[in-house]
Structure formats: C-alpha cells, structure tokens
Short mmCIF file of C-alpha atoms and ligand atoms in Angstrom, two decimals:
data_model
loop_
_atom_site.label_atom_id
_atom_site.label_comp_id
_atom_site.label_asym_id
_atom_site.label_seq_id
_atom_site.Cartn_x
_atom_site.Cartn_y
_atom_site.Cartn_z
CA MET B 1 197.04 114.09 57.23
CA PRO B 2 196.04 112.32 59.96
CA ALA B 3 195.25 113.58 63.53
CA THR B 4 197.52 111.79 66.59
CA ALA B 5 195.57 110.16 69.14
CA PRO B 6 194.22 112.65 72.26
CA THR B 7 194.00 113.02 76.10
CA TRP B 8 191.42 110.09 77.31
CA ASP B 9 189.73 110.46 79.50
CA PRO B 10 188.71 107.05 81.72
CA ALA B 11 185.77 107.35 83.44
CA GLN B 12 184.02 108.67 79.76
CA TYR B 13 184.80 106.03 77.69
CA LEU B 14 183.25 103.23 80.35
CA ARG B 15 180.39 105.10 80.56
CA HIS B 16 179.65 102.54 77.54
CA ALA B 17 181.92 99.55 78.58
CA GLY B 18 179.26 96.98 77.99
CA HIS B 19 178.79 98.21 74.69
CA ARG B 20 182.25 98.60 74.26
CA ALA B 21 182.61 95.25 75.41
CA ARG B 22 181.17 93.25 72.83
CA PRO B 23 183.33 92.68 70.06
CA PHE B 24 186.06 92.04 71.79
CA THR B 25 184.42 89.43 73.41
CA ASP B 26 183.25 88.49 69.66
CA LEU B 27 186.96 88.64 68.46
CA LEU B 28 187.78 86.95 71.80
CA ALA B 29 185.84 84.09 70.51
CA ARG B 30 187.25 83.60 67.25
CA ILE B 31 191.20 82.73 68.56
CA PRO B 32 192.66 80.11 68.38
CA ASP B 33 193.48 77.27 71.10
CA LEU B 34 197.12 79.25 71.73
CA PRO B 35 200.73 77.51 71.31
CA ALA B 36 201.84 77.19 75.06
CA ASP B 37 200.56 75.71 77.67
CA ALA B 38 201.50 79.03 80.04
CA PRO B 39 200.84 81.61 77.17
CA ARG B 40 202.39 84.48 76.97
CA ILE B 41 199.20 87.50 75.59
CA ALA B 42 199.58 91.16 74.66
CA ASP B 43 196.90 93.89 74.47
CA LEU B 44 198.61 96.44 72.98
CA GLY B 45 196.28 99.47 73.39
CA CYS B 46 194.39 98.60 76.25
CA GLY B 47 192.83 101.26 77.75
CA PRO B 48 191.44 101.32 80.69
CA GLY B 49 192.00 97.49 81.32
CA ASN B 50 188.68 95.91 81.65
CA VAL B 51 188.45 94.25 78.77
CA THR B 52 192.34 93.09 79.00
CA VAL B 53 190.75 91.34 82.17
CA LEU B 54 188.65 88.80 80.04
CA LEU B 55 192.11 87.19 78.70
CA ALA B 56 192.88 86.55 81.85
CA ASP B 57 189.48 85.01 82.33
CA ARG B 58 190.27 82.98 78.48
CA TRP B 59 193.39 81.99 78.99
CA PRO B 60 193.82 81.44 83.11
CA THR B 61 197.55 80.41 83.49
CA ALA B 62 198.55 82.87 81.00
CA ARG B 63 201.00 86.29 81.56
CA VAL B 64 198.98 88.98 80.26
CA THR B 65 200.22 92.77 79.74
CA GLY B 66 198.03 95.66 78.90
CA TYR B 67 200.57 98.48 76.65
CA ASP B 68 199.39 101.38 76.03
CA ASN B 69 200.39 105.66 75.40
CA SER B 70 198.10 107.03 77.75
CA PRO B 71 198.96 108.43 81.56
CA PRO B 72 195.06 107.81 82.57
CA MET B 73 194.47 104.94 81.08
CA LEU B 74 197.22 102.97 82.29
CA GLU B 75 196.50 104.36 85.83
CA ARG B 76 192.63 103.17 85.98
CA ALA B 77 194.07 99.63 84.23
CA ARG B 78 196.71 98.68 87.06
CA GLN B 79 193.82 98.62 89.91
CA TYR B 80 193.58 95.25 87.78
CA ALA B 81 197.59 94.23 87.79
CA GLY B 82 198.48 91.04 89.55
CA PRO B 83 197.82 87.58 90.14
CA THR B 84 195.27 85.94 88.76
CA PRO B 85 192.74 83.55 89.78
CA GLY B 86 194.01 80.43 87.43
CA GLY B 87 198.00 80.76 87.95
CA GLY B 88 198.75 83.46 85.55
CA HIS B 89 199.52 86.98 85.96
CA LEU B 90 198.37 90.43 84.91
CA ASP B 91 200.06 94.27 84.55
CA PHE B 92 200.21 97.14 82.61
CA ALA B 93 203.41 98.46 80.68
CA PRO B 94 203.49 101.79 78.71
CA ALA B 95 204.51 101.48 75.23
CA ASP B 96 203.22 103.16 71.77
CA ALA B 97 202.35 101.41 69.22
CA ARG B 98 203.32 103.29 66.14
CA THR B 99 207.55 102.01 68.01
CA TRP B 100 206.46 98.93 70.02
CA THR B 101 207.93 95.57 68.98
CA PRO B 102 208.02 92.48 71.50
CA ASP B 103 211.48 92.44 72.80
CA GLU B 104 210.38 88.84 73.94
CA PRO B 105 207.72 86.32 71.61
CA PHE B 106 204.17 86.46 72.20
CA ASP B 107 201.87 84.07 72.15
CA LEU B 108 198.78 86.43 71.28
CA LEU B 109 199.10 90.03 70.83
CA VAL B 110 195.75 91.50 70.49
CA SER B 111 194.47 94.84 69.78
CA ASN B 112 190.91 95.70 69.97
CA ALA B 113 189.30 99.20 69.13
CA THR B 114 192.75 101.20 68.98
CA LEU B 115 194.63 100.58 65.49
CA GLN B 116 193.07 103.34 64.30
CA TRP B 117 194.78 105.77 65.69
CA VAL B 118 197.96 104.40 64.94
CA PRO B 119 198.75 105.74 60.99
CA GLY B 120 200.64 103.25 58.81
CA HIS B 121 199.22 100.51 61.26
CA ALA B 122 199.67 97.50 58.77
CA ASP B 123 203.01 98.49 58.16
CA ARG B 124 204.03 96.80 61.58
CA PHE B 125 202.04 93.72 60.89
CA PRO B 126 205.26 91.94 59.63
CA ASP B 127 207.45 93.14 63.01
CA TRP B 128 203.99 91.98 65.09
CA ILE B 129 204.22 88.71 63.49
CA ASP B 130 208.03 87.77 63.68
CA ARG B 131 207.75 88.12 67.56
CA LEU B 132 204.91 85.81 67.50
CA ALA B 133 205.85 82.48 68.72
CA PRO B 134 205.29 79.59 66.05
CA GLY B 135 201.56 78.88 65.98
CA GLY B 136 200.07 82.61 68.07
CA THR B 137 197.84 84.68 66.82
CA LEU B 138 197.81 88.72 66.00
CA ALA B 139 194.19 89.29 66.88
CA LEU B 140 192.68 92.55 65.89
CA GLN B 141 188.99 94.92 65.54
CA VAL B 142 188.76 98.69 64.37
CA PRO B 143 186.14 101.05 63.54
CA GLY B 144 185.13 101.19 60.42
CA ASN B 145 182.14 103.45 60.52
CA PHE B 146 184.26 107.03 59.22
CA ASP B 147 181.90 107.23 56.78
CA ALA B 148 178.81 106.70 59.44
CA PRO B 149 176.43 110.43 60.39
CA SER B 150 178.20 110.66 63.44
CA HIS B 151 181.72 111.34 62.60
CA ARG B 152 180.69 112.58 58.71
CA LEU B 153 178.80 115.62 60.44
CA LEU B 154 181.18 116.20 63.40
CA ARG B 155 184.18 116.66 60.06
CA GLU B 156 181.96 118.76 57.85
CA LEU B 157 181.30 120.88 61.23
CA ALA B 158 185.46 121.18 61.76
CA ASP B 159 185.57 121.99 58.43
CA SER B 160 182.86 124.44 58.11
CA ARG B 161 183.79 128.06 57.76
CA ARG B 162 183.18 129.09 61.59
CA TRP B 163 185.95 126.19 62.70
CA ARG B 164 188.57 125.17 60.11
CA ASP B 165 190.92 127.09 60.71
CA ARG B 166 191.36 126.04 64.42
CA LEU B 167 190.20 122.45 63.51
CA ASP B 168 192.50 122.13 60.12
CA GLY B 169 193.83 118.46 60.35
CA VAL B 170 192.85 117.62 64.11
CA LEU B 171 190.81 114.68 63.03
CA ARG B 172 191.47 111.06 61.50
CA HIS B 173 189.98 110.66 57.97
CA ASP B 174 188.65 107.98 56.44
CA ASP B 175 192.54 106.28 55.73
CA ALA B 176 192.49 105.59 59.80
CA VAL B 177 191.86 102.33 58.78
CA LEU B 178 192.01 99.70 56.01
CA THR B 179 189.12 97.68 54.22
CA PRO B 180 188.68 94.04 55.23
CA GLU B 181 189.92 93.46 51.76
CA GLY B 182 193.06 95.62 52.86
CA TYR B 183 194.03 93.70 56.53
CA LEU B 184 193.13 90.60 54.09
CA ALA B 185 195.44 90.71 52.03
CA ARG B 186 198.30 92.48 54.46
CA LEU B 187 197.86 89.23 57.01
CA ALA B 188 198.23 87.14 54.28
CA ALA B 189 201.26 89.00 52.49
CA ALA B 190 203.32 88.30 56.69
CA GLY B 191 202.92 85.05 56.24
CA CYS B 192 199.56 84.65 58.23
CA THR B 193 196.22 82.47 57.78
CA ALA B 194 193.75 85.29 58.18
CA ASP B 195 190.05 85.26 59.25
CA VAL B 196 188.73 88.46 58.14
CA TRP B 197 185.36 89.96 58.49
CA GLU B 198 183.01 92.18 59.37
CA THR B 199 179.83 93.11 61.81
CA THR B 200 176.98 96.53 61.96
CA TYR B 201 176.11 96.44 66.09
CA VAL B 202 173.07 98.73 66.70
CA HIS B 203 173.49 99.13 69.71
CA LEU B 204 170.95 100.67 71.80
CA LEU B 205 171.92 103.42 73.39
CA PRO B 206 170.13 104.96 77.01
CA GLY B 207 169.46 108.58 77.78
CA GLU B 208 169.40 112.20 76.12
CA ASP B 209 171.82 113.30 73.47
CA ALA B 210 172.97 109.21 73.83
CA VAL B 211 175.36 109.82 70.80
CA LEU B 212 177.22 112.95 71.80
CA ASP B 213 177.93 111.03 74.98
CA TRP B 214 179.17 108.33 72.87
CA VAL B 215 181.55 109.74 70.74
CA LYS B 216 182.79 112.30 73.85
CA GLY B 217 184.76 108.66 75.05
CA THR B 218 186.61 108.47 71.25
CA GLY B 219 185.99 110.06 68.29
CA LEU B 220 185.15 113.53 69.35
CA ARG B 221 188.55 114.22 71.94
CA PRO B 222 190.45 115.48 69.27
CA VAL B 223 188.26 118.60 68.81
CA LEU B 224 187.55 118.40 73.16
CA ASP B 225 191.52 118.95 72.98
CA ALA B 226 192.36 121.00 70.57
CA LEU B 227 189.52 123.91 72.09
CA GLY B 228 190.51 122.69 75.28
CA GLY B 229 192.15 126.49 76.18
CA ASP B 230 188.84 127.93 75.19
CA PRO B 231 186.59 126.51 76.62
CA ALA B 232 183.35 128.88 74.89
CA ALA B 233 184.66 128.01 71.98
CA ARG B 234 184.68 124.27 72.83
CA ASP B 235 181.05 124.42 74.54
CA ALA B 236 179.83 126.14 71.10
CA PHE B 237 181.42 123.59 69.15
CA VAL B 238 179.17 121.15 71.49
CA GLU B 239 176.57 122.87 70.62
CA GLU B 240 176.54 122.69 67.07
CA TYR B 241 177.23 118.67 67.28
CA ARG B 242 174.51 117.87 69.43
CA THR B 243 172.24 119.54 67.71
CA VAL B 244 173.21 117.73 63.77
CA LEU B 245 173.23 114.64 66.20
CA ARG B 246 170.31 114.88 67.15
CA ALA B 247 168.23 114.65 63.97
CA ALA B 248 170.56 111.98 62.44
CA TYR B 249 169.82 109.65 65.09
CA PRO B 250 166.10 109.95 66.54
CA ALA B 251 166.16 109.05 70.13
CA GLU B 252 163.13 106.47 70.40
CA ALA B 253 160.83 105.61 73.68
CA HIS B 254 163.13 102.34 73.34
CA GLY B 255 166.76 104.14 73.61
CA THR B 256 168.55 105.74 70.65
CA PRO B 257 169.51 103.13 67.79
CA PHE B 258 173.61 103.84 66.66
CA PRO B 259 175.00 101.32 63.83
CA PHE B 260 178.06 100.66 64.40
CA ARG B 261 180.23 98.89 61.62
CA ARG B 262 183.53 97.46 62.86
CA VAL B 263 185.95 95.68 60.86
CA PHE B 264 187.48 92.32 62.38
CA ALA B 265 190.97 89.97 61.86
CA VAL B 266 192.39 86.73 63.23
CA ALA B 267 195.77 85.47 61.77
CA ARG B 268 197.63 82.91 62.75
CA LYS B 269 201.20 82.68 62.60
CA PRO B 270 201.83 78.60 60.79
CA ALA B 271 202.81 76.35 63.30
CA GLY B 272 205.94 74.98 61.76
CA SER B 273 207.76 78.91 60.81
CA ALA B 274 210.74 79.96 62.04
CA GLY B 275 211.29 83.07 62.50
CA SER B 276 213.23 85.04 65.26
CA ALA B 277 210.36 84.96 67.93
CA GLY B 278 210.19 80.87 67.26
CA SER B 279 213.88 79.87 68.89
CA ALA B 280 213.88 82.70 71.23
CA GLY B 281 210.31 81.96 72.42
CA GLU B 282 210.56 77.83 72.79
CA ALA B 283 213.62 79.04 75.52
CA GLY B 284 212.61 81.72 76.41
CA ARG B 285 210.24 79.92 78.05
C1 SAM P 301 189.20 102.78 71.93
S1 SAM P 301 190.53 102.55 73.57
C2 SAM P 301 190.22 101.24 73.18
C3 SAM P 301 190.63 100.87 74.71
C4 SAM P 301 190.08 98.77 75.11
N1 SAM P 301 191.80 98.10 74.08
C5 SAM P 301 188.70 98.93 74.88
O1 SAM P 301 188.85 98.37 74.08
O2 SAM P 301 188.64 98.87 75.39
C6 SAM P 301 191.62 103.12 72.33
C7 SAM P 301 193.14 103.23 73.30
O3 SAM P 301 194.32 103.10 72.75
C8 SAM P 301 195.28 103.38 72.98
N2 SAM P 301 196.00 104.07 71.52
C9 SAM P 301 196.01 104.95 70.88
N3 SAM P 301 197.18 105.44 70.26
C10 SAM P 301 197.97 104.65 70.96
C11 SAM P 301 199.15 104.57 70.84
N4 SAM P 301 200.09 105.36 69.40
N5 SAM P 301 200.03 103.33 71.22
C12 SAM P 301 199.83 102.43 72.46
N6 SAM P 301 197.91 102.71 72.61
C13 SAM P 301 197.18 103.86 72.18
C14 SAM P 301 194.79 104.81 73.61
O4 SAM P 301 195.03 105.39 74.97
C15 SAM P 301 193.56 103.97 74.34
O5 SAM P 301 193.33 104.03 75.45
#
C-alpha cells in the first residue's frame, strides 16, 4: 500500500536546490507556447516556491498559482507572492492533488517532483486535461529511481527484522510512478499529443554523507515522521542507513556522484478541442 506524503522541512529540501531545480528547467524548455497572451498557470505541488518563480520568468504576464498541501512549504513559498516585474501575478494556495480539480481553465498545469506522492495520480489526468484551455499543456516530472540503491536500501532496512514492525507500510513502493510508456498511453488516451522522455542526472554532491543529506529532504521523511516520537530509534535507523549509503555511494575527491533517473511528460491538448474548460475559458479571461 503506498504511503501518504510526509511532513516537509523546506530548509532541508532546499539544501540541494540547484540540483533539484535542474529537471524543472529541462521540463520548462520543452513546454510549447501557451494559447493566451496572459496565460493562467498552475504549479501543483509547488513546494517552497523557488521553481514556481521560474514560470513567471518564462511567462512574465502570466497569473501563476502554486498549490501545495504542506503548510510549511506554502509558508516558505509565500515570500515570492505578489505582482511580477512583467505585469503578471504570483500567488500560493492550499490544495490536495488527490482531489484538486481546477475551478477555472488553465493554459498550463505543471507538476514537478510531486506526483510520486499522489497514489493513482494518472487517474486525475482526464479531469485536469478537461479543464485545460484548448491548446493548453500538462507538464510533469517524477523521479524514476525507486530501484536505485538509495531507495532500495531504505526499503530493505525498513523491512529488516529490527524495523519491520514499526515501519510497515510507511514507504512508497516502486509503483509510485508509471513507466514513460505508461504516461504516454494515459496522456494519449486523454486526447493529448504527448512528448515523454527520461534522463539520468549524475548529481555531484558536496560534503560528507551527501546522499543521506539529500534523502533527508525527501525519501527518508516518512521514516523520520514515523519514528519522530522516539528520537533514539530514529537516530539508530539513520545511523544504519548512513552506513549502507556510504558503501553504495562512496565519496570521491571531487564529490559524491549520485545518479538520479527522472521521467518527464509534456502533453498538449489540441487547440481545436471543445471541452468544459474551453468555452468557459474564453469567457473567463
Ligand atoms: C519534492 S517536493 C517538490 C516541490 C517543487 N515542485 C519542486 O520541484 O521543488 C514535493 C512537494 O509535493 C507536495 N505534495 C505532496 N503530496 C501532495 C498532494 N497530495 N497535494 C499537493 N501537494 C503535495 C509536498 O508538500 C511538496 O511540497
């Protein structure tokens, strides 16, 4: 059974902000022109807002809303809220991607490094695409590294005799995301033309126990939450995990190489398509 999203620590997450932003800029580079001069954009699972700002940079006249269900992330993001230099506007609002349905037409719906936390997220695609303006785009990026040592070792440790009873069902399983072909099929079935690809980044991380530091901001958080009431147990788990990670990702003189596979999809709704969003969209602009 997939686990639910954990408590987030924006400061820990942002410790590797440069590496984490790279897939977002690569995703952005493949998004085609949007159908409106002053587009309406949603960033679903916006996190601390630092990449949401890049949407306002690319579309200076856009009205961009970052949605997230984590209060600490939204609080951090709100420092960027307000008018943008190009005449657009940026704001942030609570929303849960498991149930969120746009209540207005969007020209672009982006979700970066979020949908792996949303079980069954591909079932939401038809609703989201229906509410896109004609010619609008749904663009997403998810990690495809659930078989990487960082995640496999974490699952193995959580499933070991010592921890099994306390951590059963806490971690996401390897079916948290679809294959690239799976995304292509689901987006095509929803009537879109889709561009799907995968990339393995080799992040070169600085410092000691760099991979542990990275996963403390993301994949390890459900365990930190589950053991949060027992700091001695939490620290013991982290020490065991640190030991196996050091062996799996040895630090080199130039840093610790951390291969990280990611899956991308950019799906465009046909410009001529009628949908419930289309007619409302033109009127609502
Ligand atoms: C790894 S962060 C990515 C943040 C940002 N998109 C980025 O690229 O830096 C994942 C974000 O997804 C949010 N999230 C997870 N599950 C969610 C849900 N069901 N609804 C809305 N946001 C969710 C988390 O709160 C977190 O801010």
